[in-house]
Short mmCIF file of C-alpha atoms and ligand atoms in Angstrom, two decimals:
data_model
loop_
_atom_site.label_atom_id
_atom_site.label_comp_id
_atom_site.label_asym_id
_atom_site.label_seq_id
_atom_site.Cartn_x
_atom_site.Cartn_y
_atom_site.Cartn_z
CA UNK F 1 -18.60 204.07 131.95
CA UNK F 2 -21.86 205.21 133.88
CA UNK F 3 -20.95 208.57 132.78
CA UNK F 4 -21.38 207.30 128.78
CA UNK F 5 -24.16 205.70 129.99
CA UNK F 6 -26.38 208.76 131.58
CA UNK F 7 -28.41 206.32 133.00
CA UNK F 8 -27.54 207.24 137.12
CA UNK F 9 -30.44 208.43 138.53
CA UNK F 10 -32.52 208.32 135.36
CA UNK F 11 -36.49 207.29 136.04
CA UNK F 12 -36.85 204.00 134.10
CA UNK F 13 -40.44 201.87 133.86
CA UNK F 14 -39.44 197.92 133.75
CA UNK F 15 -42.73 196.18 132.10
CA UNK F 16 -42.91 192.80 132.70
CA UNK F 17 -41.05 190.96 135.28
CA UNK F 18 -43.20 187.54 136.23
CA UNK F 19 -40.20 185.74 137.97
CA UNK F 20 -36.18 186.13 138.20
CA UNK F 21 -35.59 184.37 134.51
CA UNK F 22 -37.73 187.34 132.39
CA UNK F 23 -35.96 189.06 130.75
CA UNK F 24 -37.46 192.18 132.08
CA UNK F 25 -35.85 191.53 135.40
CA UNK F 26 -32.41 191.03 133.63
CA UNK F 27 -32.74 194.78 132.50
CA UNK F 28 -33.68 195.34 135.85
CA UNK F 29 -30.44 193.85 137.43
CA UNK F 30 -28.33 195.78 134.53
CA UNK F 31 -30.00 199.23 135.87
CA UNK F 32 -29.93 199.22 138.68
CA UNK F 33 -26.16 198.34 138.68
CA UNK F 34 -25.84 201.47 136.94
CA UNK F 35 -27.70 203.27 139.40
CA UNK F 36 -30.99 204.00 137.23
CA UNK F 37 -33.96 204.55 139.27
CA UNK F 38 -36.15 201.46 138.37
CA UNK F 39 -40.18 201.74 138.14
CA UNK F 40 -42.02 198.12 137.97
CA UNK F 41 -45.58 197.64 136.41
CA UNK F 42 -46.90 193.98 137.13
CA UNK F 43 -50.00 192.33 135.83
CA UNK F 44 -50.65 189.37 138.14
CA UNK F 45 -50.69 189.61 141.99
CA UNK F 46 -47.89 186.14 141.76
CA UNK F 47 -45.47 188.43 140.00
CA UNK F 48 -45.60 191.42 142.23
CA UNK F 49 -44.83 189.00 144.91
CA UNK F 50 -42.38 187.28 142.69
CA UNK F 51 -40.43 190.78 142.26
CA UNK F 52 -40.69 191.83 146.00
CA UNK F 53 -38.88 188.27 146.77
CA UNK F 54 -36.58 189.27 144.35
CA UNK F 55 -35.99 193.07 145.49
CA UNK F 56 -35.73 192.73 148.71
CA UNK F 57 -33.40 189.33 148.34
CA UNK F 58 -30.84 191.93 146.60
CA UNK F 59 -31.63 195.14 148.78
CA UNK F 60 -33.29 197.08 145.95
CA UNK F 61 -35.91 199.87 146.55
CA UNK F 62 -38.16 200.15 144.13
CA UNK F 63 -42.00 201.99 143.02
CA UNK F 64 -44.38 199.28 141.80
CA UNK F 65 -47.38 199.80 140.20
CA UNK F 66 -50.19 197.68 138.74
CA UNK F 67 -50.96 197.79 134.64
CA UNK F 68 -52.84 195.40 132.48
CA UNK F 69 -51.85 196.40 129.14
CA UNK F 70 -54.77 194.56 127.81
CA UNK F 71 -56.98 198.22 129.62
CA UNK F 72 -56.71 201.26 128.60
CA UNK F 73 -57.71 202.70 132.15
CA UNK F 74 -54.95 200.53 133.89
CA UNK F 75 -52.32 202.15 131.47
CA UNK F 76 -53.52 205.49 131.78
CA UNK F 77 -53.85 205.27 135.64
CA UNK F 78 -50.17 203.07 135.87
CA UNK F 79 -48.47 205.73 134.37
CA UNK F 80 -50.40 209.04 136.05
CA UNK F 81 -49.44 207.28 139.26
CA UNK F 82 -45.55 207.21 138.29
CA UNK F 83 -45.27 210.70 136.78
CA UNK F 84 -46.94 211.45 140.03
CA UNK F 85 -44.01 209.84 141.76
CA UNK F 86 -41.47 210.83 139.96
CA UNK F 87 -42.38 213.87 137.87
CA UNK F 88 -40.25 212.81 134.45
CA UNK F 89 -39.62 209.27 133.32
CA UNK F 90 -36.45 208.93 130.61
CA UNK F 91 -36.81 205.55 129.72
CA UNK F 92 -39.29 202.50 129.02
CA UNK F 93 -38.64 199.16 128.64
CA UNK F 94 -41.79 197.09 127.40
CA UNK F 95 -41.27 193.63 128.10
CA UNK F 96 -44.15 191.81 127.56
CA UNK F 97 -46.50 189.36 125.22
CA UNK F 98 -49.18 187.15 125.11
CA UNK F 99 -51.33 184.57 122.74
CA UNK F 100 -53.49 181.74 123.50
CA UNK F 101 -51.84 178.64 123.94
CA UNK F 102 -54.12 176.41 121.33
CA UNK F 103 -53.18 179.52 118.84
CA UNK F 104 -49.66 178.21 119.56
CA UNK F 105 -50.40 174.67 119.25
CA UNK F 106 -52.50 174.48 116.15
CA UNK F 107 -51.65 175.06 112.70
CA UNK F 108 -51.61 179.16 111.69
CA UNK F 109 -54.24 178.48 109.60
CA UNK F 110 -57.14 177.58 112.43
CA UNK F 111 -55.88 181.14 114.19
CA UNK F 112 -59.54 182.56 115.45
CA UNK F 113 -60.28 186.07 114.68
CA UNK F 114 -60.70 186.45 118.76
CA UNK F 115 -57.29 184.68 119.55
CA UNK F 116 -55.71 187.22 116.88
CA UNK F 117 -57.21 190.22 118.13
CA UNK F 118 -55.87 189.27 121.76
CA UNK F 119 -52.34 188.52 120.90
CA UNK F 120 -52.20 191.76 118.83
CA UNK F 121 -54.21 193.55 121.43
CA UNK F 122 -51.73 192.47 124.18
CA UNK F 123 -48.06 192.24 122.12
CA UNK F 124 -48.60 194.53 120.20
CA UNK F 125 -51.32 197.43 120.40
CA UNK F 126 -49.77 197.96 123.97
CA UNK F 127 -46.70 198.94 122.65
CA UNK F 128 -48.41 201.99 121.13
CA UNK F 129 -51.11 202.49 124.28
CA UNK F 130 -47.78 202.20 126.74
CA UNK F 131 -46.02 204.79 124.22
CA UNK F 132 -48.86 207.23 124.71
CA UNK F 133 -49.02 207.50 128.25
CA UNK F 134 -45.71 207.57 128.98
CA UNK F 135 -44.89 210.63 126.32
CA UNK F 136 -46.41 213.44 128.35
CA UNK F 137 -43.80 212.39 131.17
CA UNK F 138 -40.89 212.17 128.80
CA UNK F 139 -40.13 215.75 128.77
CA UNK F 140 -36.21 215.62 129.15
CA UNK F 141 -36.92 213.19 126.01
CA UNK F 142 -35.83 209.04 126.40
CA UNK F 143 -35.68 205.51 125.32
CA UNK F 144 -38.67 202.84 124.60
CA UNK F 145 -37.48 200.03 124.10
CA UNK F 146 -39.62 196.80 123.05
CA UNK F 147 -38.30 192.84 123.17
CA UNK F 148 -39.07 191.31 119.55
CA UNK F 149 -38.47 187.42 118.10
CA UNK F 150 -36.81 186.31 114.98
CA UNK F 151 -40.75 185.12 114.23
CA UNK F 152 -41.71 188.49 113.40
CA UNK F 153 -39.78 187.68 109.99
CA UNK F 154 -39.50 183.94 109.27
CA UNK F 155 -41.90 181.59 109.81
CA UNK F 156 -40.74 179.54 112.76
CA UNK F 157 -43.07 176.05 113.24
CA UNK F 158 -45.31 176.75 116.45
CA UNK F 159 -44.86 180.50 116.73
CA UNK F 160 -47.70 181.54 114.68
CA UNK F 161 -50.24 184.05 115.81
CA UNK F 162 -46.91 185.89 118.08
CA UNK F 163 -45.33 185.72 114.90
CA UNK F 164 -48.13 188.10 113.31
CA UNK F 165 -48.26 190.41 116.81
CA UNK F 166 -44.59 190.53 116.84
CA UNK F 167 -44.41 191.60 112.96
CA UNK F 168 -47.11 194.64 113.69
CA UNK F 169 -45.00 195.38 116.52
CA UNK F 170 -41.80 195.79 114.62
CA UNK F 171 -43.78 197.99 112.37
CA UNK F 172 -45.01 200.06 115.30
CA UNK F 173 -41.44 201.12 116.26
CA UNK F 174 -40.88 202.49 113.24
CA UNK F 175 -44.69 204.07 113.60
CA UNK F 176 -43.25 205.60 116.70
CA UNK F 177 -39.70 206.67 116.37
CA UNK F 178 -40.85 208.59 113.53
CA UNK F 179 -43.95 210.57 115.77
CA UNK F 180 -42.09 211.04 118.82
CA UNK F 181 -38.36 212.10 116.89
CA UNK F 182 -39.13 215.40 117.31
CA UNK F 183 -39.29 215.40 120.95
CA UNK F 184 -36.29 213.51 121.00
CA UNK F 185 -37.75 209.84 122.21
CA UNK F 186 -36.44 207.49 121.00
CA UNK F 187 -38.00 203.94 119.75
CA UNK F 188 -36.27 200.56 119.08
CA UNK F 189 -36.72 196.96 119.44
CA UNK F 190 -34.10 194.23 120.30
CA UNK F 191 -35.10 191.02 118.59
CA UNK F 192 -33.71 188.59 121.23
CA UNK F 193 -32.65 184.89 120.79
CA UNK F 194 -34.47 182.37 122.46
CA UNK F 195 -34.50 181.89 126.35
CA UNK F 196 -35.82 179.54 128.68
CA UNK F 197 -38.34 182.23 130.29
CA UNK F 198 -41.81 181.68 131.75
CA UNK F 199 -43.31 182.26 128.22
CA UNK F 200 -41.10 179.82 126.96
CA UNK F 201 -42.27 176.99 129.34
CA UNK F 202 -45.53 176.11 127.98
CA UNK F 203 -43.57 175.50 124.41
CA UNK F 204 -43.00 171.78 123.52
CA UNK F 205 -40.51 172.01 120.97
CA UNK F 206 -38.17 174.66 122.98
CA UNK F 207 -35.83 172.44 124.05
CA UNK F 208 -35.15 171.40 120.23
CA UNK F 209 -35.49 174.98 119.19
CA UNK F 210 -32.74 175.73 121.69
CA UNK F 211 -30.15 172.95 120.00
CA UNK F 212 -30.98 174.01 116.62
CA UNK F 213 -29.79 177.72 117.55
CA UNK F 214 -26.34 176.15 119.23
CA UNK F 215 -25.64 174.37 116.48
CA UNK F 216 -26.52 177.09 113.71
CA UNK F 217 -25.48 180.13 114.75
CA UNK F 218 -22.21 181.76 114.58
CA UNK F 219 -21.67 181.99 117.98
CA UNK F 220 -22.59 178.11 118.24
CA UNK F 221 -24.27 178.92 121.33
CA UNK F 222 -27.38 180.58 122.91
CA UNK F 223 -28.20 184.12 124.60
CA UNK F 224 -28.57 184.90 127.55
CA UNK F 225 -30.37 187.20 130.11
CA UNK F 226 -27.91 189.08 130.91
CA UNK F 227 -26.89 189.70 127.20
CA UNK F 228 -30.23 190.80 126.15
CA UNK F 229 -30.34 192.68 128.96
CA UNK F 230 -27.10 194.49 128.60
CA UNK F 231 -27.49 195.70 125.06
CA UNK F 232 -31.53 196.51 126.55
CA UNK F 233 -29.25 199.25 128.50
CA UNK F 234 -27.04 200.21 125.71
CA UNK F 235 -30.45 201.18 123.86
CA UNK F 236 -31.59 203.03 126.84
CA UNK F 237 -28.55 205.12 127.52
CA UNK F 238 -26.79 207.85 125.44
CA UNK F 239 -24.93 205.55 124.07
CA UNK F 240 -27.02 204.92 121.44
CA UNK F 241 -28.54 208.69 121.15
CA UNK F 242 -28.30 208.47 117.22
CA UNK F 243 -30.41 205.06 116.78
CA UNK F 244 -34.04 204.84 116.73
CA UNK F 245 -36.84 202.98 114.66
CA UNK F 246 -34.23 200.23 115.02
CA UNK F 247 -34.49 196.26 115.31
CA UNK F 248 -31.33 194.92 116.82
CA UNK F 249 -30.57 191.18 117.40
CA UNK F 250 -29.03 189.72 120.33
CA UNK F 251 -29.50 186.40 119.12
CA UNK F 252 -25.78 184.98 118.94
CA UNK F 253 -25.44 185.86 115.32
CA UNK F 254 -28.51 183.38 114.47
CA UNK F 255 -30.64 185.90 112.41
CA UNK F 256 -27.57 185.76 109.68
CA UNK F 257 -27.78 182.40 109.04
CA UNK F 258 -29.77 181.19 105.40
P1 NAP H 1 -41.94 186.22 130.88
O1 NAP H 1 -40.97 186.20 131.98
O2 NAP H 1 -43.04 185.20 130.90
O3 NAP H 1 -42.55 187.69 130.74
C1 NAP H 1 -43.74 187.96 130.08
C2 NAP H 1 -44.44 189.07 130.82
O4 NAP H 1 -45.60 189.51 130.10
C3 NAP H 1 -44.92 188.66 132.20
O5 NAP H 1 -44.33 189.47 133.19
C4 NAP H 1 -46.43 188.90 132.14
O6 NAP H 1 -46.96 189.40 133.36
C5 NAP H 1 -46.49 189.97 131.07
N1 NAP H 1 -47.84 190.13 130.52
C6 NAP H 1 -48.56 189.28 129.76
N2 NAP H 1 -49.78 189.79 129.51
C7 NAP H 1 -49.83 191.01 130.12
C8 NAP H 1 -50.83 192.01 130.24
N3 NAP H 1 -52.02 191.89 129.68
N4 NAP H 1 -50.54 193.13 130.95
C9 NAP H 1 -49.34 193.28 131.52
N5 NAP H 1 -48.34 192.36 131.47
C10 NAP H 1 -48.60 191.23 130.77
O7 NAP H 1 -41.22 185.96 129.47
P2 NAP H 1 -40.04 186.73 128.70
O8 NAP H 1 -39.46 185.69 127.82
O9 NAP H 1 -39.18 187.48 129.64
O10 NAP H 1 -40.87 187.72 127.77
C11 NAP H 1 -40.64 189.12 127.70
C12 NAP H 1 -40.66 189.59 126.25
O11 NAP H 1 -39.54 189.03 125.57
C13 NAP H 1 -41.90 189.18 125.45
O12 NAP H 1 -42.27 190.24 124.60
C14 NAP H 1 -41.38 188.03 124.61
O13 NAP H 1 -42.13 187.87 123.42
C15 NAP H 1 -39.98 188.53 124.33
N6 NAP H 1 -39.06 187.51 123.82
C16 NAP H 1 -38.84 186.37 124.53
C17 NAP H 1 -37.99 185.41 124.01
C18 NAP H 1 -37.76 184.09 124.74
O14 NAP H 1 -37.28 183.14 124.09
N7 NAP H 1 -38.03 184.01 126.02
C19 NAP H 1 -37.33 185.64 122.79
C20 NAP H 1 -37.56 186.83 122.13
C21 NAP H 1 -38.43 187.77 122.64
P3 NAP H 1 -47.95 188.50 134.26
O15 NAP H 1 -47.29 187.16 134.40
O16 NAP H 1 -48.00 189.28 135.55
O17 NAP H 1 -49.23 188.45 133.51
C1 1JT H 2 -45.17 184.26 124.10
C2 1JT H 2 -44.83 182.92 124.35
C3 1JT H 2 -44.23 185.14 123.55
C4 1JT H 2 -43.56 182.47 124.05
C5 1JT H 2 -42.62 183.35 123.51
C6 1JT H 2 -42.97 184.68 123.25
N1 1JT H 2 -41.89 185.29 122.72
C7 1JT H 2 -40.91 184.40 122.64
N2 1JT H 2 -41.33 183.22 123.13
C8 1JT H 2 -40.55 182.00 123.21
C9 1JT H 2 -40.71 181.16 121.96
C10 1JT H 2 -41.89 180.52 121.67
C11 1JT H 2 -42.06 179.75 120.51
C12 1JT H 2 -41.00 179.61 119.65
C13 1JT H 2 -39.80 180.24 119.95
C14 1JT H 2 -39.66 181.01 121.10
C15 1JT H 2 -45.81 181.94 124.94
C16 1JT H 2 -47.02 182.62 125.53
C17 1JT H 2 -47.53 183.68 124.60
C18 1JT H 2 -46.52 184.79 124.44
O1 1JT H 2 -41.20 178.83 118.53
C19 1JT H 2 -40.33 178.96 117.45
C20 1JT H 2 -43.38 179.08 120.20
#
């Protein structure tokens, strides 16, 4: 299997991991059982002590480097620092998004043009900053891969203004795979169902969101980490070496449903 995979020893960037339940760190579990070689960018100083609990409570090793994807200079330096390190990088997996809470609490229609800008500047526009400054290190060519929501297309009470970010980033893979084809890097998104993350925490309604998805979809269940994090790998390794520009749900079927 890891030899389908050609992920051993491959240079992956993990964006994203605030505690053990992102989904970020499920990607990072599922790589490094592979044997990838993981690279972590944090933002806040909690989560890089969050993800050293967690590394050294399972005996990982790991490069970790600071990147506010909201800066241009913190991208730029984030990723000079790991090409430094470890000369090519194959694979990155942006997971990552933020709004304003009252943008997420009020109707769409009060959205401020400053609380718009910020969740498109952070969800979205960094999706296409991160893209850039990884490409000059993704010689051997690779995988981005972004985590998108079923909001991006429907209108989903309460998801709003990250319904609008994670629409332009949807949009943006297909930007992407197209530009960066030709040096065989690959783009995609996985549109994942909804899990009870960190992000998800400050949401009122999730716990009814989460019983209208068991009883709905297909699958009459809910996804988990480890599922979104598993195909996260399949889209990473050479497995999927024909598939880019590409949204694909791990949502237990729910996308499907009218
Ligand atoms: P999470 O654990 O809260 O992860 C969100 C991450 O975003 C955190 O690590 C946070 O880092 C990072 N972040 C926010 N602003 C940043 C910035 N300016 N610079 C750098 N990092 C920043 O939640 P999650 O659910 O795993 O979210 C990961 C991705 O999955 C997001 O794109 C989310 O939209 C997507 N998704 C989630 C669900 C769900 O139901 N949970 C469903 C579909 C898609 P800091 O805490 O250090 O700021
Ligand atoms: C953010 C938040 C991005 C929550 C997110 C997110 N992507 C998925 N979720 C979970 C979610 C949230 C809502 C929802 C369904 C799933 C919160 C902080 C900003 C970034 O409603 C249908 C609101």
């Amino acid at each position: 299997m890891d030899d389908l995979l050609k992920l051993k020893g491959k240079n992956i960037v993990v964006m994203g991991v605030a505690n053990e339940r992102s989904i970020a760190w499920g990607v990072a579990k599922s790589l490094f059982s592979v044997g990838a070689n993981v690279i972590f960018t944090y933002r806040k100083e909690r989560s890089l002590v969050k993800l050293e609990k967690l590394l050294n409570a399972d005996g990982y090793e790991a490069m970790i480097v600071q990147c506010d994807v909201n800066e241009d200079d913190s991208i730029h330096e984030a990723f000079a620092k790991i090409g430094a390190g470890v000369g090519t990088i194959h694979g990155v997996v942006h997971s990552l998004a933020f709004a304003h809470a009252e943008d997420l609490r009020n109707d769409f229609v009060e959205t401020t043009r400053s609380g718009y800008a910020f969740a498109q500047d952070t969800s979205a526009y960094s999706l296409i900053a991160t893209a850039k400054e990884a490409r000059p290190f993704m010689t051997d060519g690779g995988s981005i891969v972004t985590m998108s929501y079923l909001g991006a297309e429907r209108v989903l009470d309460g998801y709003n203004v990250m319904g609008v970010a994670k629409a332009a980033l949807e949009a943006s893979v297909k930007y992407l795979a197209n530009d960066l084809g030709k040096e065989n890097i690959r783009v995609n998104a996985i549109s994942a169902g909804a899990i009870r993350t960190l992000s998800a925490k400050g949401v009122p309604s999730f716990n009814t969101i989460l019983s209208q998805i068991e009883e709905k979809a297909p699958l009459k269940r809910n996804v988990t980490q480890e599922e979104v994090a598993d195909m996260t790998l399949a889209v990473l390794s050479n497995l999927s070496r024909g598939v880019t520009g590409e949204v694909i749900y791990v949502d237990a079927g729910y996308h499907i449903m009218g």
